mmCIF file of C-alpha atoms and ligand atoms in Angstrom:
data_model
loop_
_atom_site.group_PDB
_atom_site.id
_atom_site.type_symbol
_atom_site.label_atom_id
_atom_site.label_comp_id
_atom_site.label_asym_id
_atom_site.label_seq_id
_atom_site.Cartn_x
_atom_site.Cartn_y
_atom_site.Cartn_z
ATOM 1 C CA UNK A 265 60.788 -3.146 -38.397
ATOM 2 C CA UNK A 266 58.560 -0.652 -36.557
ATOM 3 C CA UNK A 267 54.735 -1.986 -36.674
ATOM 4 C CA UNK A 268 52.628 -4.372 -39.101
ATOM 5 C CA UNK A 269 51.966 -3.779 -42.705
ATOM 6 C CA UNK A 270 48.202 -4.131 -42.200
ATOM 7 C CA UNK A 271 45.944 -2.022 -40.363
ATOM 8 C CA UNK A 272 43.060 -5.045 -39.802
ATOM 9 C CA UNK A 273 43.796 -8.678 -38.946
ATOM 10 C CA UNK A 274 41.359 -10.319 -41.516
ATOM 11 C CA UNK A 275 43.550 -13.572 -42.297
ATOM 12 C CA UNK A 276 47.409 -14.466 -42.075
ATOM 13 C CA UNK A 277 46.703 -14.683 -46.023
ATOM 14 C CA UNK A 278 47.806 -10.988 -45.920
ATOM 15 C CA UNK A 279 50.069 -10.736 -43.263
ATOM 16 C CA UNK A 280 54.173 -11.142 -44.381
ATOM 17 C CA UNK A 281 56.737 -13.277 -42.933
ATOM 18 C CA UNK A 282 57.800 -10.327 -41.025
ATOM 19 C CA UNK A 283 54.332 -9.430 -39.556
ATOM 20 C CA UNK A 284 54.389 -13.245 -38.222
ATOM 21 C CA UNK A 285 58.112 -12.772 -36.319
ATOM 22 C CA UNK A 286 56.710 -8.977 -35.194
ATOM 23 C CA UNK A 287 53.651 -11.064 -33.595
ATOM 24 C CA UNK A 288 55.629 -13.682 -32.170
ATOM 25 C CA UNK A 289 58.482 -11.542 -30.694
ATOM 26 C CA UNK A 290 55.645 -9.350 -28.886
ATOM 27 C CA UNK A 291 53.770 -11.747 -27.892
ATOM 28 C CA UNK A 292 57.017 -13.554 -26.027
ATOM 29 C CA UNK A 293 57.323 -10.367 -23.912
ATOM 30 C CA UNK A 294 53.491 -10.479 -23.176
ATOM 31 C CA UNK A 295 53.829 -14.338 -22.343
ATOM 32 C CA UNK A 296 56.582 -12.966 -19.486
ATOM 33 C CA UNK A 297 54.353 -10.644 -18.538
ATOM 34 C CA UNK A 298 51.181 -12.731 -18.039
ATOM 35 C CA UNK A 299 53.273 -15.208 -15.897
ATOM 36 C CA UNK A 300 54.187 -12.570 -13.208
ATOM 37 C CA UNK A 301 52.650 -11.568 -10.079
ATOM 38 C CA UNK A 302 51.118 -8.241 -11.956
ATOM 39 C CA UNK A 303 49.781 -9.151 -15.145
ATOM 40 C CA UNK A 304 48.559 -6.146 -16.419
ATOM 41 C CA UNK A 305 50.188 -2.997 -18.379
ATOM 42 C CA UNK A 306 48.757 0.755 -19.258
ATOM 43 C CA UNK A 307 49.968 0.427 -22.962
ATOM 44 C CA UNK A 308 45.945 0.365 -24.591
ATOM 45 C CA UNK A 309 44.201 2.144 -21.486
ATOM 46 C CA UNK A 310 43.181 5.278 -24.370
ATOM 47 C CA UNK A 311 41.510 2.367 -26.250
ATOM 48 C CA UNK A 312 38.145 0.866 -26.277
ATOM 49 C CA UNK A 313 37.423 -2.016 -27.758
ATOM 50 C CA UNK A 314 34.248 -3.705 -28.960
ATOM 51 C CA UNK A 315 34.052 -7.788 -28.629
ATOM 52 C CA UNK A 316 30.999 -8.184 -31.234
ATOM 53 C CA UNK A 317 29.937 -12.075 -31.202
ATOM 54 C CA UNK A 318 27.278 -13.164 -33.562
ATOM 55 C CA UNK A 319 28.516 -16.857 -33.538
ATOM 56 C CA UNK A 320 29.173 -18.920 -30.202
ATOM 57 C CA UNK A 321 32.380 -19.120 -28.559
ATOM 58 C CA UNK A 322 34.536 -19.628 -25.257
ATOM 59 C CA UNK A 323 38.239 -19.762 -25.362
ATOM 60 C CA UNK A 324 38.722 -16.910 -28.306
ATOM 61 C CA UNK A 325 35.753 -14.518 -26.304
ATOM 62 C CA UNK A 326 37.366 -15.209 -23.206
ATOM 63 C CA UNK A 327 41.023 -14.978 -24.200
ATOM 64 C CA UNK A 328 40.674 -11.680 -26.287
ATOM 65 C CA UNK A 329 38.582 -10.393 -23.549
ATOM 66 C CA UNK A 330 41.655 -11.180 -21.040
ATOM 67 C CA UNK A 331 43.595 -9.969 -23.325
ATOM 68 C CA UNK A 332 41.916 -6.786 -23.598
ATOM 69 C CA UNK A 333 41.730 -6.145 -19.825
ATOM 70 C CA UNK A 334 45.488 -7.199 -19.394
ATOM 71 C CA UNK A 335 46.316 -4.154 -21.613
ATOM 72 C CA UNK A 336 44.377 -2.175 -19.745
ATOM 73 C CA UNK A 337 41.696 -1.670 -22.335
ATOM 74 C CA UNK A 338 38.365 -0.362 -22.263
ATOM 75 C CA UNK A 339 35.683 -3.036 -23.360
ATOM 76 C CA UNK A 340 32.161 -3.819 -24.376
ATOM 77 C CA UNK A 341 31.236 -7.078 -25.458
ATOM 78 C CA UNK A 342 28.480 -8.284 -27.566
ATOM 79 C CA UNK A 343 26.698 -11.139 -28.692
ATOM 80 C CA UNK A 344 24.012 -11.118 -31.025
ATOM 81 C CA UNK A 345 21.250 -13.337 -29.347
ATOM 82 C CA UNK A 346 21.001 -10.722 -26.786
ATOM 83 C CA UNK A 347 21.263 -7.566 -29.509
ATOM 84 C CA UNK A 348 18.863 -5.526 -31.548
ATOM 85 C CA UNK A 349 20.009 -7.984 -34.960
ATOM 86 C CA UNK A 350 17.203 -10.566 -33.576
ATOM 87 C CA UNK A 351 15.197 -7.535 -35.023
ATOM 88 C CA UNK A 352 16.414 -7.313 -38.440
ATOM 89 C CA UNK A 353 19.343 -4.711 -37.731
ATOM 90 C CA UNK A 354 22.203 -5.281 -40.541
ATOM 91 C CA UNK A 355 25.805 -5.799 -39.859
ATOM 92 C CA UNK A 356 26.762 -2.200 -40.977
ATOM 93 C CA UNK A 357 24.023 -0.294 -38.983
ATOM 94 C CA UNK A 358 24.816 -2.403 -35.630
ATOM 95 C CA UNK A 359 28.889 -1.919 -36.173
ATOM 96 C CA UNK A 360 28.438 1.750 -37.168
ATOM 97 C CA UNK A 361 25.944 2.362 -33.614
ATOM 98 C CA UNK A 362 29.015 1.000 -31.777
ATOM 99 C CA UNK A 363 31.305 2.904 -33.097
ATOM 100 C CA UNK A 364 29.450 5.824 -32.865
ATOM 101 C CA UNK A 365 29.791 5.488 -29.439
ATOM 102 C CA UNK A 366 33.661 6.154 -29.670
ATOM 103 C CA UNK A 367 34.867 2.763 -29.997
ATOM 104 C CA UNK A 368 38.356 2.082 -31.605
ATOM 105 C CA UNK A 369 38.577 -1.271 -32.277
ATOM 106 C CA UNK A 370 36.460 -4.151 -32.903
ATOM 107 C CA UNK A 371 36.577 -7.876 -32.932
ATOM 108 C CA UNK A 372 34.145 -9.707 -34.451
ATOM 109 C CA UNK A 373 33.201 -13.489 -34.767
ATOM 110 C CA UNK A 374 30.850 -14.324 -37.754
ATOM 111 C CA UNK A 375 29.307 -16.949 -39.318
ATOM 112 C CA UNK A 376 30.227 -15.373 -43.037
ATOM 113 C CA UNK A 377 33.040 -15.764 -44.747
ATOM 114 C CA UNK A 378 33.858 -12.584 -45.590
ATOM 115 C CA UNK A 379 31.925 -10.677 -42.571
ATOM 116 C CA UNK A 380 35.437 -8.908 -41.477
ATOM 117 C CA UNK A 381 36.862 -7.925 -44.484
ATOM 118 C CA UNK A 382 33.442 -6.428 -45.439
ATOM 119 C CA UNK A 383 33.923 -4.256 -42.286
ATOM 120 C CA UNK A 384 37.403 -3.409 -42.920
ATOM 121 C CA UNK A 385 36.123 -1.936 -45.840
ATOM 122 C CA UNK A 386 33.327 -0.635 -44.934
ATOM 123 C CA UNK A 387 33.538 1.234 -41.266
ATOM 124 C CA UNK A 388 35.989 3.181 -39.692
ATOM 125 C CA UNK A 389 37.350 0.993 -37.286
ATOM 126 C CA UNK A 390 40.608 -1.849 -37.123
ATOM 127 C CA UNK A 391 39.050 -4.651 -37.414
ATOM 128 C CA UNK A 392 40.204 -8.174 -35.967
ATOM 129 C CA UNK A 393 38.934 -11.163 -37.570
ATOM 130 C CA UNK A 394 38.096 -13.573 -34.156
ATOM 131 C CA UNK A 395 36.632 -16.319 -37.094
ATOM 132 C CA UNK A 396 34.748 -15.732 -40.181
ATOM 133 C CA UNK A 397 32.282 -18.761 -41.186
ATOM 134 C CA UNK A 398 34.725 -21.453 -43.441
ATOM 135 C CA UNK A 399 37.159 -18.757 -44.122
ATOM 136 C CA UNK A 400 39.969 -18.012 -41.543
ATOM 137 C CA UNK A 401 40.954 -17.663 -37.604
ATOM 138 C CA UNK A 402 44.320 -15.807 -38.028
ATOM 139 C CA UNK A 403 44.778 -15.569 -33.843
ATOM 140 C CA UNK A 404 44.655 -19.276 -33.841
ATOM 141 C CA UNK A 405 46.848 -19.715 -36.818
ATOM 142 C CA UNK A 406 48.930 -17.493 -35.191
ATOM 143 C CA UNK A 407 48.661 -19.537 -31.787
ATOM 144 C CA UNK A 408 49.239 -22.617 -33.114
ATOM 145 C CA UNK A 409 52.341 -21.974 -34.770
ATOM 146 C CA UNK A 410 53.621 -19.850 -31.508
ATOM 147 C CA UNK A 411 52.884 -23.060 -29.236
ATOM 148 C CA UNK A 412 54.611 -25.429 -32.004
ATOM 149 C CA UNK A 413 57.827 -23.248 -31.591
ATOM 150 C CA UNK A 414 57.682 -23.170 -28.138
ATOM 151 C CA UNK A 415 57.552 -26.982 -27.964
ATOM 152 C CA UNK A 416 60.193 -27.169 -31.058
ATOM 153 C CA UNK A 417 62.046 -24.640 -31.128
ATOM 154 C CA UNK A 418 61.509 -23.830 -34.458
ATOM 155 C CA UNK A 419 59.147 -24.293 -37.343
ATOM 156 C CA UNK A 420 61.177 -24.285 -40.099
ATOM 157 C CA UNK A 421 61.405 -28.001 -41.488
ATOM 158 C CA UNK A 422 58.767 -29.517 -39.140
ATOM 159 C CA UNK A 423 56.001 -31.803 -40.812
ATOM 160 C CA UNK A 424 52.633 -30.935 -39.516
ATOM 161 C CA UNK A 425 49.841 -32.717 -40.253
ATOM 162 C CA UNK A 426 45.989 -31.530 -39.949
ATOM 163 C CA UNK A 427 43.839 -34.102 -39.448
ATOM 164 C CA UNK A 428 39.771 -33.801 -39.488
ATOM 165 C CA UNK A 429 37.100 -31.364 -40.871
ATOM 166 C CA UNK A 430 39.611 -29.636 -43.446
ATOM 167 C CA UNK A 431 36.354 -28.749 -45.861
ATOM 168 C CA UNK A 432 34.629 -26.102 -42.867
ATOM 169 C CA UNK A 433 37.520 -25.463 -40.674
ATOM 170 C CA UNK A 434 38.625 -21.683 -40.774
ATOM 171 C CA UNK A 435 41.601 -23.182 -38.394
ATOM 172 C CA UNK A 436 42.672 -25.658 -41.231
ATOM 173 C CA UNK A 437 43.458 -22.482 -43.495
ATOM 174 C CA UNK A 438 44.754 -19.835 -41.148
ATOM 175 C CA UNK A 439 47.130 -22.841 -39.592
ATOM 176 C CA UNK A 440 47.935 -23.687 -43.491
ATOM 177 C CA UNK A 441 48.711 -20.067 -43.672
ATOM 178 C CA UNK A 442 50.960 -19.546 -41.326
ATOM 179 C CA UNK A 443 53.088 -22.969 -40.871
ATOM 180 C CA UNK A 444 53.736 -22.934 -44.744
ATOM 181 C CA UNK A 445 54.997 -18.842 -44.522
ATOM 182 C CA UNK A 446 57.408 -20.296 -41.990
ATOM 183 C CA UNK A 447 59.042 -22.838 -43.487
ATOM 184 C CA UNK A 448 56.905 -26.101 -42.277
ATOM 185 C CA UNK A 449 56.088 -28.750 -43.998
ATOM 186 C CA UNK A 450 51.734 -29.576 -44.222
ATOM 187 C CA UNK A 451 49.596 -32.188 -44.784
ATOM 188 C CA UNK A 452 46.123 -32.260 -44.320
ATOM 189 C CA UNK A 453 44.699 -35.765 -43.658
ATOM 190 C CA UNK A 454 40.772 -36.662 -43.931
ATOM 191 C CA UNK A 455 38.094 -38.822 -46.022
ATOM 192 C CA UNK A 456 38.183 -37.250 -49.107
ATOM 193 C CA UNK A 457 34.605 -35.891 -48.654
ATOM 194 C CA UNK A 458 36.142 -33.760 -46.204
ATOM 195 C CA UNK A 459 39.188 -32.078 -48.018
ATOM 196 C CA UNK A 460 37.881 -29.564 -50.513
ATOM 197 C CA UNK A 461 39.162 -29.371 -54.082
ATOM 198 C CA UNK A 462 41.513 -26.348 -54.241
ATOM 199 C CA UNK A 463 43.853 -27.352 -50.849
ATOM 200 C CA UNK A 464 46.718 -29.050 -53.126
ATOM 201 C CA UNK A 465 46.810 -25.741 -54.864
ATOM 202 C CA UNK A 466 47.866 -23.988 -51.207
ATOM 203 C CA UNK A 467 51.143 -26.193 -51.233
ATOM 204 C CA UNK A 468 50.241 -28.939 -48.818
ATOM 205 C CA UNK A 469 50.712 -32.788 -49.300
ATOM 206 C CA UNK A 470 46.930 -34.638 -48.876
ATOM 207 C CA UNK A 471 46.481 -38.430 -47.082
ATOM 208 C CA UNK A 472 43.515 -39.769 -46.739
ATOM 209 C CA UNK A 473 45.609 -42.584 -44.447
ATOM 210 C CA UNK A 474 45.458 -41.495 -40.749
ATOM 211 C CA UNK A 475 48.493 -43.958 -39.769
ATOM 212 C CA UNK A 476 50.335 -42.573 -42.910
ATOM 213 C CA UNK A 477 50.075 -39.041 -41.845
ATOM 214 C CA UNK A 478 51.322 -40.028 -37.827
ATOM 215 C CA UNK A 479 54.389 -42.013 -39.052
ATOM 216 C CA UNK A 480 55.050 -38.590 -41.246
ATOM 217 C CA UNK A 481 54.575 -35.818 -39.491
ATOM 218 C CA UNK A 482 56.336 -34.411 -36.077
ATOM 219 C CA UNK A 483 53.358 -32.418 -34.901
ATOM 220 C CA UNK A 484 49.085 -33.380 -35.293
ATOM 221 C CA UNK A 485 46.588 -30.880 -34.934
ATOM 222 C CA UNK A 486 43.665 -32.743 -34.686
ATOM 223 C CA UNK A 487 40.303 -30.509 -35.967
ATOM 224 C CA UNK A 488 36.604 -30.982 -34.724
ATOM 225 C CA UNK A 489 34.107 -32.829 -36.254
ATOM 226 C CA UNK A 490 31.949 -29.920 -37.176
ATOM 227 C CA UNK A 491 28.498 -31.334 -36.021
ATOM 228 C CA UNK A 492 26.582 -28.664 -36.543
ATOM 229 C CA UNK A 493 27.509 -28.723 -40.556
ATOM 230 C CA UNK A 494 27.487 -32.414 -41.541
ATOM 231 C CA UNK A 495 24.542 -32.499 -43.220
ATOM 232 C CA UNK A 496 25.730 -33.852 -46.249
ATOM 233 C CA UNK A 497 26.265 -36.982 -45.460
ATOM 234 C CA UNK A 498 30.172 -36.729 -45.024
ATOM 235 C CA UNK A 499 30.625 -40.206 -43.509
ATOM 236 C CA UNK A 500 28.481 -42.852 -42.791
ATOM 237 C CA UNK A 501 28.738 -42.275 -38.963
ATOM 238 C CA UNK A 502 30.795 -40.496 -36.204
ATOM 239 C CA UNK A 503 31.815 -44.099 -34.514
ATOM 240 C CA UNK A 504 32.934 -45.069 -38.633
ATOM 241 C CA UNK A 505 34.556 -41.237 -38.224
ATOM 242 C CA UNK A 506 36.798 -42.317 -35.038
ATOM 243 C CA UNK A 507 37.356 -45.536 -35.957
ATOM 244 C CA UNK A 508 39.142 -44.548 -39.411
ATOM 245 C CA UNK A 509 40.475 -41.739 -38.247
ATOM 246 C CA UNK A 510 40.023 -40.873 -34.266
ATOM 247 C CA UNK A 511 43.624 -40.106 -32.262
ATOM 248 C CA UNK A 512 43.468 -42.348 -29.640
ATOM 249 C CA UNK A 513 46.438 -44.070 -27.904
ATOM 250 C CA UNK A 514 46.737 -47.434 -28.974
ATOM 251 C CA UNK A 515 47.405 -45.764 -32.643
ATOM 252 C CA UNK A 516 49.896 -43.240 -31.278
ATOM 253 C CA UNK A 517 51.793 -45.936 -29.223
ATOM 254 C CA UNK A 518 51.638 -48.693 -32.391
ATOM 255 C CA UNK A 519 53.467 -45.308 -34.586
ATOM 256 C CA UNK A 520 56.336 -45.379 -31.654
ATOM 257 C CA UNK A 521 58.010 -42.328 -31.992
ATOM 258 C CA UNK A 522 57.287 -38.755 -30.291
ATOM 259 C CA UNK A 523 54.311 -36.969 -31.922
ATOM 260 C CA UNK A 524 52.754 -33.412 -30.420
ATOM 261 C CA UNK A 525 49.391 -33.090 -30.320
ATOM 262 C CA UNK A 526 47.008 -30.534 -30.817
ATOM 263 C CA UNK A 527 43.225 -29.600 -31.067
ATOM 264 C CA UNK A 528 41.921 -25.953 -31.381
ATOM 265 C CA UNK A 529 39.010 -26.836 -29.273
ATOM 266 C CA UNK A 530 36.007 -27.697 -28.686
ATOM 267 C CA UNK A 531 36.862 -31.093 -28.238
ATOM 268 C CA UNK A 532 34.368 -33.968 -29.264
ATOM 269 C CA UNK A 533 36.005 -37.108 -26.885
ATOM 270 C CA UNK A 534 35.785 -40.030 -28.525
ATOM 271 C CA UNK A 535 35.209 -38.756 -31.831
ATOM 272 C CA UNK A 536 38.157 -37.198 -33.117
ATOM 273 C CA UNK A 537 40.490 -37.102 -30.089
ATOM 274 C CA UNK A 538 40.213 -39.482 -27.391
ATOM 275 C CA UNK A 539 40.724 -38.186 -23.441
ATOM 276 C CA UNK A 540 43.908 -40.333 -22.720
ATOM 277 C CA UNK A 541 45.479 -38.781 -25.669
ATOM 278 C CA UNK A 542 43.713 -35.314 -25.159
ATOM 279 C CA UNK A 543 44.276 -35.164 -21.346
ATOM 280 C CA UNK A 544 48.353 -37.020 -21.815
ATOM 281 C CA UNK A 545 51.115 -35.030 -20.722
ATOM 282 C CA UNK A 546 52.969 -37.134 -22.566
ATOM 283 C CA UNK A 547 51.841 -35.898 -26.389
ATOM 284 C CA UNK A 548 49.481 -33.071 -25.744
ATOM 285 C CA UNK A 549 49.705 -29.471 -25.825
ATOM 286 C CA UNK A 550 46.104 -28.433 -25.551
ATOM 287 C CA UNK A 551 46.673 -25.913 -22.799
ATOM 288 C CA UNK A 552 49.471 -24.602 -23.893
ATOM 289 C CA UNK A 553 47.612 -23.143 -26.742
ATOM 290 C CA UNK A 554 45.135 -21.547 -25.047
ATOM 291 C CA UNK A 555 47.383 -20.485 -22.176
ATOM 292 C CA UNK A 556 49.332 -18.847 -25.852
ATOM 293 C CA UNK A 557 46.388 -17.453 -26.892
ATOM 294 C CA UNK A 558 46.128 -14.784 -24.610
ATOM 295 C CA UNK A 559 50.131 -13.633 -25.518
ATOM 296 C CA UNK A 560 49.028 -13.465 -29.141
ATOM 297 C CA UNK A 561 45.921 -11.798 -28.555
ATOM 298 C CA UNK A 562 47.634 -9.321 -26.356
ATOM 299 C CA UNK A 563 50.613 -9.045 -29.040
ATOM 300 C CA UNK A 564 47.779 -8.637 -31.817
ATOM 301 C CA UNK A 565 46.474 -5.883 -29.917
ATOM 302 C CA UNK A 566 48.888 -3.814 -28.990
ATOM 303 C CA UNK A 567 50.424 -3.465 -32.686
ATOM 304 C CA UNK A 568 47.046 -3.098 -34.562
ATOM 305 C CA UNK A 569 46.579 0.079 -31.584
ATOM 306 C CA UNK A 570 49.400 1.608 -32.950
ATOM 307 C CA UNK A 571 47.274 2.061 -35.764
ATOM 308 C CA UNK A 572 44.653 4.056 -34.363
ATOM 309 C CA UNK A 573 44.493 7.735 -34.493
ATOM 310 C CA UNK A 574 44.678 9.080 -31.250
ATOM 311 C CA UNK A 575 44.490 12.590 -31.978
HETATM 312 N N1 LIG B 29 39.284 -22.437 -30.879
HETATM 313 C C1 LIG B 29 38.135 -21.722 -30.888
HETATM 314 O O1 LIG B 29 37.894 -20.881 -31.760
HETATM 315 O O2 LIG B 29 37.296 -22.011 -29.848
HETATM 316 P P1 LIG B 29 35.958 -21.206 -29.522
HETATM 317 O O3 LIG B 29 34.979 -21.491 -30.645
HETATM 318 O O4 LIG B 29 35.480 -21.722 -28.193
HETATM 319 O O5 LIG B 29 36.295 -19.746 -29.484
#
């Protein structure tokens, strides 16, 4: 196999099982890499790259940003508070200005569903999805899976369950995604308010039991409360929310048997995940995924680059 059959990342919908291994075995050599003395290589220092933020974040800014740099990369980063869009500029006209100023790649966080793939269409750019709206967050699909191997050793077989927001969680579907292309085994776990309609269709068991879902599964990512989008009346409260269905370690310790767990992050303590479970060397590996993160990004990257015309 010589490179990936896409030319954007927009979602691990369209990647194949072979794009996934391609990933993975790049981003092992990057993971050496990042662990020695001298973390950084020439292979992108022709490339410029354009970090274009219209929606908060900190570990996916910072890590492709790292990411970036460790590839020797020229960047420019963006955020939208701080950009001419507070003035009415569209999408198109403030991508096209930054391309126009030679700019290769981009990577874009929106609030949309649907923002990157618009682009991908639309400019002539690659274009890497960093999280579009309710839609998907390939690099931590991809991240997720990579730190459940490394843990595992494998996918294949595993039961994961995801437990939380499943209705707005872009991570929900780009984990879903991935884990089921490789052979695991997913549940998605929730008050039924918070599971939309269509997930059964996507192959994965649904429990709205939290205790049912530990005692199945081998690995928990745990999702955030979305705060910011539970308007709707969801659940009667957040202390109802952690009560039913919180991680904390009096229910991992009454299940009795090994469980690995995850969060994305941002964490809300004492909502979804409590800190002795969150902070426990014992069952979590929070860290891990974000130390991860930067390998995929870096892996990510360097293939989509090959895509570029450098002429
Ligand atoms: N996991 C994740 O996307 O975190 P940020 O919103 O901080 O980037």
């Amino acid at each position: 196999m010589t490179g990936l059959s896409v030319k954007h990342l927009i979602g691990i919908k369209y990647l194949t099982h072979e794009d996934v291994a391609l990933i993975f075995e790049t981003a092992d050599n990057f993971k050496q890499l990042i662990n020695r003395p001298i973390k950084k290589v020439p292979s992108l220092r022709d490339i410029t790259i354009a970090n274009a933020f219209f929606e908060n974040s900190t570990r996916t800014r910072l890590s492709f940003e790292l990411a970036e740099k460790r590839l020797s990369a020229d960047i420019i980063n963006f955020s939208a508070s701080t950009s001419s869009v507070t003035k009415g500029e569209t999408l198109l006209d403030t991508i096209n200005n930054v391309i126009a100023m030679k700019v290769d790649m981009i990577v874009m966080r929106h609030p949309n569903p649907g923002a990157a793939n618009f682009l991908a269409q639309n400019v002539n750019a690659i274009i890497v999805n960093a999280g579009d709206g309710t839609h998907e967050h390939p690099t931590q699909g991809l991240l997720d899976a990579y730190s459940i191997r490394e843990k595992h050793g494998k996918i294949e077989g595993l039961k994961v369950a995801i437990i939380g927001d499943i209705l707005h969680s872009r991570v929900a579907l780009s984990n879903i995604f991935t884990l089921t292309k490789l052979g695991a085994e997913v549940m998605v776990c929730a008050p039924p308010t918070l599971i939309p309609k269509f997930i059964a269709s996507l192959g994965v068991k649904v429990e709205y039991n939290v205790n049912k879902a530990l005692e199945w599964c081998d690995v928990a990512n745990v999702l955030r409360i979305q705060l910011e989008r539970q308007q709707g009346g969801y659940f009667p409260s957040l202390r109802e929310y952690s009560m039913a269905y919180g991680i904390n370690l009096d229910r991992l310790q009454k299940i009795g048997k090994p469980i690995t767990i995850m969060h994305p992050g941002p964490i809300n303590r004492g909502v979804e995940l409590d800190s002795n479970v969150a902070d426990s060397t014992e069952y979590s590996i929070i860290l891990d995924q974000v130390e991860n993160g930067v390998a995929i990004r870096m892996a990510v990257l360097y293939l989509l680059a090959a895509r570029v015309d450098r002429s």
